[in-house]
Coordinates of C-alpha atoms and ligand atoms in Angstrom, one line a residue:
T2 CA -16.4 5.8 21.0
E3 CA -14.0 4.0 23.4
V4 CA -11.2 6.0 25.1
V5 CA -7.8 4.3 24.9
V6 CA -5.4 6.5 26.7
G7 CA -2.3 7.2 24.6
V8 CA -3.9 5.8 21.5
N9 CA -7.0 7.9 20.7
K10 CA -6.9 10.3 23.7
Y11 CA -4.0 12.0 25.6
R12 CA -1.5 11.1 22.9
K13 CA 2.0 12.4 23.1
D14 CA 2.9 15.2 20.7
N15 CA 5.9 13.2 19.7
E16 CA 5.9 9.4 20.2
D17 CA 9.1 8.0 21.8
P18 CA 11.3 6.3 19.2
I19 CA 10.7 2.5 19.1
D20 CA 13.8 0.3 19.1
I21 CA 13.6 -1.2 15.7
L22 CA 15.7 -3.4 13.4
D23 CA 16.4 -1.2 10.4
I24 CA 16.9 -3.3 7.3
D25 CA 18.4 -2.2 4.1
N26 CA 15.8 -3.6 1.7
E27 CA 17.9 -3.0 -1.4
A28 CA 20.8 -5.0 0.0
V29 CA 18.4 -7.8 1.0
R30 CA 16.9 -7.8 -2.5
L31 CA 20.3 -7.9 -4.2
S32 CA 21.6 -10.8 -1.9
Q33 CA 18.4 -12.8 -2.6
I34 CA 18.7 -12.3 -6.4
A35 CA 22.4 -13.4 -6.1
R36 CA 21.3 -16.6 -4.2
I37 CA 18.6 -17.4 -6.8
E38 CA 21.1 -16.9 -9.7
A39 CA 23.7 -19.1 -7.9
T40 CA 21.0 -21.9 -7.5
K41 CA 19.9 -21.6 -11.1
A42 CA 23.6 -21.7 -12.3
A43 CA 24.3 -24.9 -10.4
R44 CA 21.1 -26.9 -11.3
D45 CA 20.6 -29.5 -14.0
E46 CA 18.6 -27.2 -16.3
A47 CA 17.1 -30.0 -18.5
A48 CA 15.8 -31.9 -15.4
C49 CA 14.4 -28.7 -14.0
E50 CA 12.7 -27.8 -17.3
A51 CA 11.2 -31.3 -17.6
A52 CA 9.8 -31.1 -14.0
L53 CA 8.2 -27.8 -14.8
T54 CA 6.7 -29.1 -18.0
E55 CA 5.2 -32.0 -16.0
I56 CA 3.5 -29.5 -13.7
T57 CA 1.9 -27.7 -16.6
R58 CA 0.9 -31.0 -18.2
R59 CA -0.8 -32.2 -14.9
A60 CA -2.4 -28.8 -14.5
N61 CA -4.0 -29.1 -17.9
E62 CA -4.7 -32.9 -17.9
G63 CA -5.1 -33.7 -14.2
G64 CA -2.7 -35.5 -11.8
N65 CA -1.0 -34.9 -8.5
L66 CA 0.2 -31.3 -8.6
L67 CA 1.8 -31.4 -5.1
E68 CA 3.9 -34.4 -6.0
A69 CA 5.0 -32.6 -9.3
A70 CA 5.8 -29.4 -7.3
V71 CA 8.0 -31.4 -4.9
D72 CA 9.8 -33.0 -7.8
A73 CA 10.4 -29.6 -9.4
S74 CA 11.7 -28.2 -6.0
R75 CA 14.2 -31.1 -5.8
A76 CA 15.3 -30.1 -9.3
R77 CA 15.9 -26.7 -7.8
A78 CA 13.0 -24.9 -9.6
T79 CA 12.0 -21.7 -7.7
V80 CA 8.6 -21.1 -6.2
G81 CA 8.0 -18.4 -8.8
E82 CA 8.8 -20.9 -11.7
I83 CA 6.5 -23.5 -10.1
S84 CA 3.6 -21.1 -9.8
M85 CA 4.3 -19.8 -13.4
A86 CA 4.1 -23.4 -14.6
M87 CA 0.6 -23.7 -13.1
E88 CA -0.4 -20.2 -14.2
K89 CA 0.0 -21.3 -17.9
A90 CA -3.0 -23.6 -17.3
F91 CA -5.0 -21.8 -14.5
G92 CA -4.3 -18.1 -15.0
R93 CA -3.5 -15.8 -12.0
H94 CA -5.8 -14.9 -9.2
R95 CA -6.5 -11.1 -9.0
A96 CA -7.7 -10.0 -5.6
E97 CA -10.6 -7.5 -6.0
V98 CA -10.6 -4.6 -3.6
K99 CA -14.1 -4.0 -2.2
T100 CA -15.1 -1.1 -0.1
L101 CA -18.4 -0.4 1.7
A102 CA -20.1 3.0 1.6
G103 CA -21.9 4.6 4.5
V104 CA -20.2 2.8 7.5
Y105 CA -18.2 5.8 8.7
G106 CA -20.9 8.3 7.9
A107 CA -23.4 6.4 10.0
A108 CA -20.9 6.0 13.0
Y109 CA -20.1 9.7 13.0
E110 CA -23.7 10.9 12.7
G111 CA -24.1 14.0 14.9
D112 CA -20.3 14.5 15.3
A113 CA -19.5 18.2 14.8
G114 CA -15.9 17.5 13.5
F115 CA -17.2 15.1 10.9
A116 CA -20.0 17.5 9.8
A117 CA -17.4 20.3 9.6
I118 CA -15.1 18.5 7.3
Q119 CA -18.0 17.2 5.1
E120 CA -19.0 20.9 4.7
S121 CA -15.4 21.9 3.8
V122 CA -15.3 19.2 1.2
E123 CA -18.6 20.4 -0.3
K124 CA -17.2 23.9 -0.4
F125 CA -14.1 22.7 -2.2
A126 CA -16.2 20.9 -4.7
E127 CA -18.3 24.0 -5.4
E128 CA -15.2 26.2 -5.8
E129 CA -13.2 23.7 -7.9
G130 CA -15.9 22.1 -9.9
R131 CA -14.8 18.7 -8.6
R132 CA -14.3 16.8 -5.4
P133 CA -10.9 16.3 -3.8
R134 CA -9.7 13.1 -5.3
M135 CA -7.4 10.5 -3.7
L136 CA -5.9 7.3 -4.8
V137 CA -5.0 4.9 -2.0
V138 CA -2.2 2.5 -3.0
K139 CA -0.6 -0.7 -1.7
M140 CA 2.9 -1.3 -3.1
G141 CA 5.4 -4.1 -2.8
Q142 CA 4.7 -7.3 -1.1
D143 CA 2.6 -5.8 1.7
G144 CA -0.8 -7.5 1.8
H145 CA -2.2 -5.6 4.9
D146 CA -5.2 -4.1 3.3
R147 CA -7.4 -3.0 6.3
G148 CA -5.9 0.4 6.8
A149 CA -6.3 1.2 3.1
K150 CA -9.9 0.0 3.1
V151 CA -10.8 1.9 6.3
I152 CA -9.3 5.1 4.9
A153 CA -10.9 4.7 1.5
T154 CA -14.3 4.0 3.0
A155 CA -14.2 6.9 5.5
F156 CA -12.8 9.4 3.0
A157 CA -15.6 8.5 0.5
D158 CA -18.2 9.1 3.3
I159 CA -16.6 12.5 4.0
G160 CA -17.1 13.4 0.3
F161 CA -13.7 12.7 -1.3
D162 CA -13.6 10.8 -4.6
V163 CA -11.6 7.8 -3.7
D164 CA -9.9 5.2 -5.9
V165 CA -8.2 2.1 -4.4
G166 CA -5.3 0.5 -6.3
P167 CA -4.8 -3.3 -6.4
L168 CA -2.4 -5.1 -4.0
F169 CA 1.3 -5.5 -4.9
Q170 CA 1.7 -2.6 -7.2
T171 CA 5.1 -1.2 -8.3
P172 CA 5.7 2.5 -7.7
A173 CA 5.6 3.1 -11.5
E174 CA 2.2 1.4 -11.8
A175 CA 0.8 3.4 -8.8
A176 CA 2.1 6.6 -10.4
Q177 CA 0.5 5.7 -13.7
D178 CA -2.9 5.0 -12.0
A179 CA -2.7 8.3 -10.2
I180 CA -2.1 10.1 -13.5
D181 CA -4.8 8.2 -15.3
N182 CA -7.3 9.0 -12.5
D183 CA -6.2 12.6 -12.4
V184 CA -6.0 12.6 -8.6
H185 CA -4.9 15.4 -6.3
V186 CA -3.3 13.0 -3.8
I187 CA -1.8 9.6 -3.6
G188 CA -2.1 8.0 -0.1
I189 CA 0.4 5.2 0.4
S190 CA -0.8 2.6 3.0
S191 CA 2.3 0.9 4.3
Q192 CA 2.4 -1.8 7.0
A193 CA 5.3 -4.1 6.0
A194 CA 8.3 -1.7 6.3
G195 CA 8.6 -1.0 2.5
H196 CA 8.1 2.8 3.0
K197 CA 11.7 3.9 2.9
T198 CA 12.2 2.1 -0.5
L199 CA 8.8 2.5 -2.1
A200 CA 7.7 6.0 -1.2
P201 CA 10.8 7.8 -2.7
K202 CA 10.5 5.6 -5.8
L203 CA 6.8 6.7 -6.2
V204 CA 7.8 10.4 -5.8
Q205 CA 10.5 9.9 -8.4
A206 CA 8.1 8.1 -10.8
L207 CA 5.7 11.0 -10.6
K208 CA 8.5 13.5 -11.2
D209 CA 9.7 11.5 -14.2
A210 CA 6.2 11.6 -15.7
G211 CA 6.0 15.4 -15.1
A212 CA 3.2 14.8 -12.5
D213 CA 4.9 16.1 -9.4
D214 CA 1.9 18.3 -8.7
I215 CA 0.3 15.1 -7.3
I216 CA 0.7 15.2 -3.5
V217 CA 2.2 12.1 -1.9
I218 CA 1.2 11.2 1.7
C219 CA 1.7 8.0 3.8
G220 CA -0.2 6.1 6.4
G221 CA 0.3 2.9 8.3
V222 CA 2.9 1.4 10.6
I223 CA 5.8 3.7 10.1
P224 CA 8.3 4.3 13.0
Q225 CA 8.6 7.9 14.2
Q226 CA 12.4 7.9 13.4
D227 CA 11.6 7.3 9.7
Y228 CA 9.3 10.3 9.4
Q229 CA 12.0 12.9 8.6
F230 CA 13.5 10.6 5.9
L231 CA 10.1 10.4 4.2
Y232 CA 9.5 14.2 4.5
D233 CA 13.0 14.7 2.9
S234 CA 12.0 12.4 0.1
G235 CA 9.0 14.5 -0.8
V236 CA 6.2 12.9 1.3
K237 CA 4.0 15.7 2.6
A238 CA 2.2 14.1 5.6
I239 CA 2.2 10.9 7.5
F240 CA -0.7 9.3 9.4
G241 CA 0.1 6.5 11.8
P242 CA -2.1 3.9 13.7
G243 CA -4.9 5.6 15.6
T244 CA -5.3 8.3 13.0
N245 CA -8.2 10.6 13.7
I246 CA -10.1 10.4 10.4
P247 CA -11.9 13.8 10.3
K248 CA -8.6 15.5 11.3
A249 CA -6.6 13.6 8.7
A250 CA -9.2 14.5 6.0
A251 CA -9.0 18.2 7.1
D252 CA -5.1 18.1 7.0
I253 CA -5.2 16.5 3.5
L254 CA -7.8 19.0 2.2
N255 CA -5.5 21.9 3.5
L256 CA -2.6 20.3 1.6
I257 CA -4.6 20.2 -1.6
R258 CA -5.8 23.8 -1.1
S259 CA -2.3 25.2 -0.4
A260 CA -0.8 23.4 -3.4
R261 CA -3.4 25.2 -5.6
V262 CA -2.6 28.8 -4.6
Ligands
B12_314 C1 -3.9 -7.8 10.9 C2 -2.4 -7.9 10.7 C3 -2.0 -8.9 9.8 C4 -3.0 -9.7 8.9 C5 -3.4 -8.8 7.7 C6 -4.8 -9.1 7.2 C7 -5.2 -8.0 6.2 N1 -5.9 -8.5 5.2 O1 -4.9 -6.9 6.3 C8 -2.1 -10.9 8.5 C9 -2.2 -12.0 9.6 C10 -2.3 -11.5 7.1 C11 -0.7 -10.3 8.6 C12 0.4 -10.8 8.0 C13 1.7 -10.3 8.1 N2 2.1 -9.4 9.0 CO1 0.9 -8.3 10.0 N3 -0.1 -7.3 11.2 C14 -1.5 -7.1 11.4 C15 -1.7 -6.2 12.6 C16 -2.0 -7.0 13.9 C17 -2.9 -5.2 12.5 C18 -2.9 -4.4 11.1 C19 -4.3 -3.8 10.9 O2 -5.1 -4.4 10.2 N4 -4.6 -2.7 11.6 C20 -5.9 -2.1 11.6 C21 -5.8 -0.9 10.5 C22 -7.2 -0.2 10.4 O3 -4.9 0.0 11.0 P1 -3.6 0.6 10.2 O4 -3.3 -0.3 9.1 O5 -2.6 1.0 11.1 O6 -4.3 1.9 9.5 C23 -4.6 3.1 10.3 C24 -3.4 4.1 10.2 O7 -2.2 3.5 10.1 C25 -3.8 5.0 9.1 N5 -3.5 4.6 7.7 C26 -3.1 3.4 7.2 N6 -3.0 3.5 5.9 C27 -3.3 4.7 5.5 C28 -3.3 5.4 4.3 C29 -3.7 6.7 4.2 C30 -3.8 7.4 2.9 C31 -4.0 7.5 5.4 C32 -4.4 8.9 5.4 C33 -3.9 6.8 6.7 C34 -3.6 5.5 6.7 O8 -5.2 5.1 9.2 C35 -5.7 3.8 9.6 C36 -6.9 4.1 10.5 O9 -6.5 4.6 11.7 C37 -0.3 -5.4 12.7 C38 0.0 -4.9 14.1 C39 -0.6 -3.6 14.4 N7 -1.2 -3.5 15.6 O10 -0.7 -2.7 13.6 C40 0.6 -6.4 12.1 C41 1.9 -6.0 11.4 C42 1.5 -4.8 10.4 N8 2.3 -7.2 10.6 C43 3.6 -7.3 10.6 C44 4.2 -8.4 9.9 C45 5.7 -8.5 10.1 C46 3.5 -9.3 9.1 C47 4.1 -10.5 8.3 C48 5.3 -10.1 7.4 C49 4.3 -11.6 9.2 C50 5.1 -12.8 8.5 N9 6.4 -12.9 8.9 O11 4.5 -13.5 7.7 C51 2.9 -10.8 7.3 C52 3.0 -10.1 6.0 C53 1.9 -10.5 5.0 C54 2.0 -9.6 3.8 N10 2.2 -10.1 2.6 O12 1.8 -8.4 3.9 C55 4.3 -6.2 11.3 C56 5.0 -5.3 10.4 C57 6.4 -4.8 11.0 C58 7.0 -3.7 10.2 N11 6.3 -2.8 9.7 O13 8.2 -3.7 10.2 C59 3.2 -5.6 12.3 C60 3.4 -4.1 12.6 C61 3.2 -6.5 13.6 C62 4.5 -6.3 14.4 N12 4.5 -5.4 15.4 O14 5.5 -6.9 14.1 N13 -0.7 -9.3 9.4

């Protein structure tokens, strides 16, 4: 409803490249693993083990957990090991993804573009015997979940069947969910610069499972200069910040249709 020039109106056909720090995620990962291994090799393993056991004991029986965690850190236990020591007693929190129905439908009431795409989706459902189905996934350590929720909610209001995966999935888990849910499309929502590592891995995981008929698209904070890399990796479309939802839905429906002929 509000015009923001350059964002939702009068946008450039091609955004100027942003000067970014391009990080080789794989190299960072390997160097971090090497540092952890060096720390583990140099520590007093018995002292570390005893400190971790004390955390689990206090988690079960009561006592100052922060103090025990500081002692374990001094014995060079990792944050992962400290949280695992508590997980033995408490279990692990699983964030539940909740979406709301009707918000977008209500906001777009009377909008010709929205009505047109709803109609196309209904037509698709009549022809195919089922609605276009999309799984929205969040992979890696990226916890920005708003874009995924906005898209899931809006696409459901348009008439798509939408599933939303949990946070922090691996590409293999996301591929398996897509296969189990028999979706036409996986929509990766990426805001924390994992796209160049995770999107190709997801495409590969689908291929390995013989499910490369599932279309992979991306949305989120992805710099223009990475688009070609993603297209070359098998991503079929990319939707950045300020995405026009009815138009994105029409584009995705077209992708599904053209993959079926
Ligand atoms: C809110 C926010 C947060 C919140 C997230 C809360 C939450 N529950 O989501 C908090 C404060 C927790 C946070 C934390 C961090 N953030 Co932050 N955050 C943002 C911010 C300001 C807005 C993101 C947002 O919610 N936008 C609103 C949604 C609706 O828009 P959107 O995600 O872009 O989605 C739209 C489109 O992209 C598209 N879309 C998105 N997904 C999909 C999927 C499909 C299928 C389709 C079709 C379309 C689509 O459609 C949507 C609707 O238009 C952005 C900056 C920005 N302006 O984007 C930074 C930003 C994403 N954050 C950033 C960073 C660095 C971080 C931290 C790493 C900071 C730190 N050092 O700790 C942490 C990471 C935490 C983690 N584990 O992920 C960077 C990422 C840089 C990068 N990509 O290289 C950004 C870009 C800020 C910046 N300019 O540096 N952040």
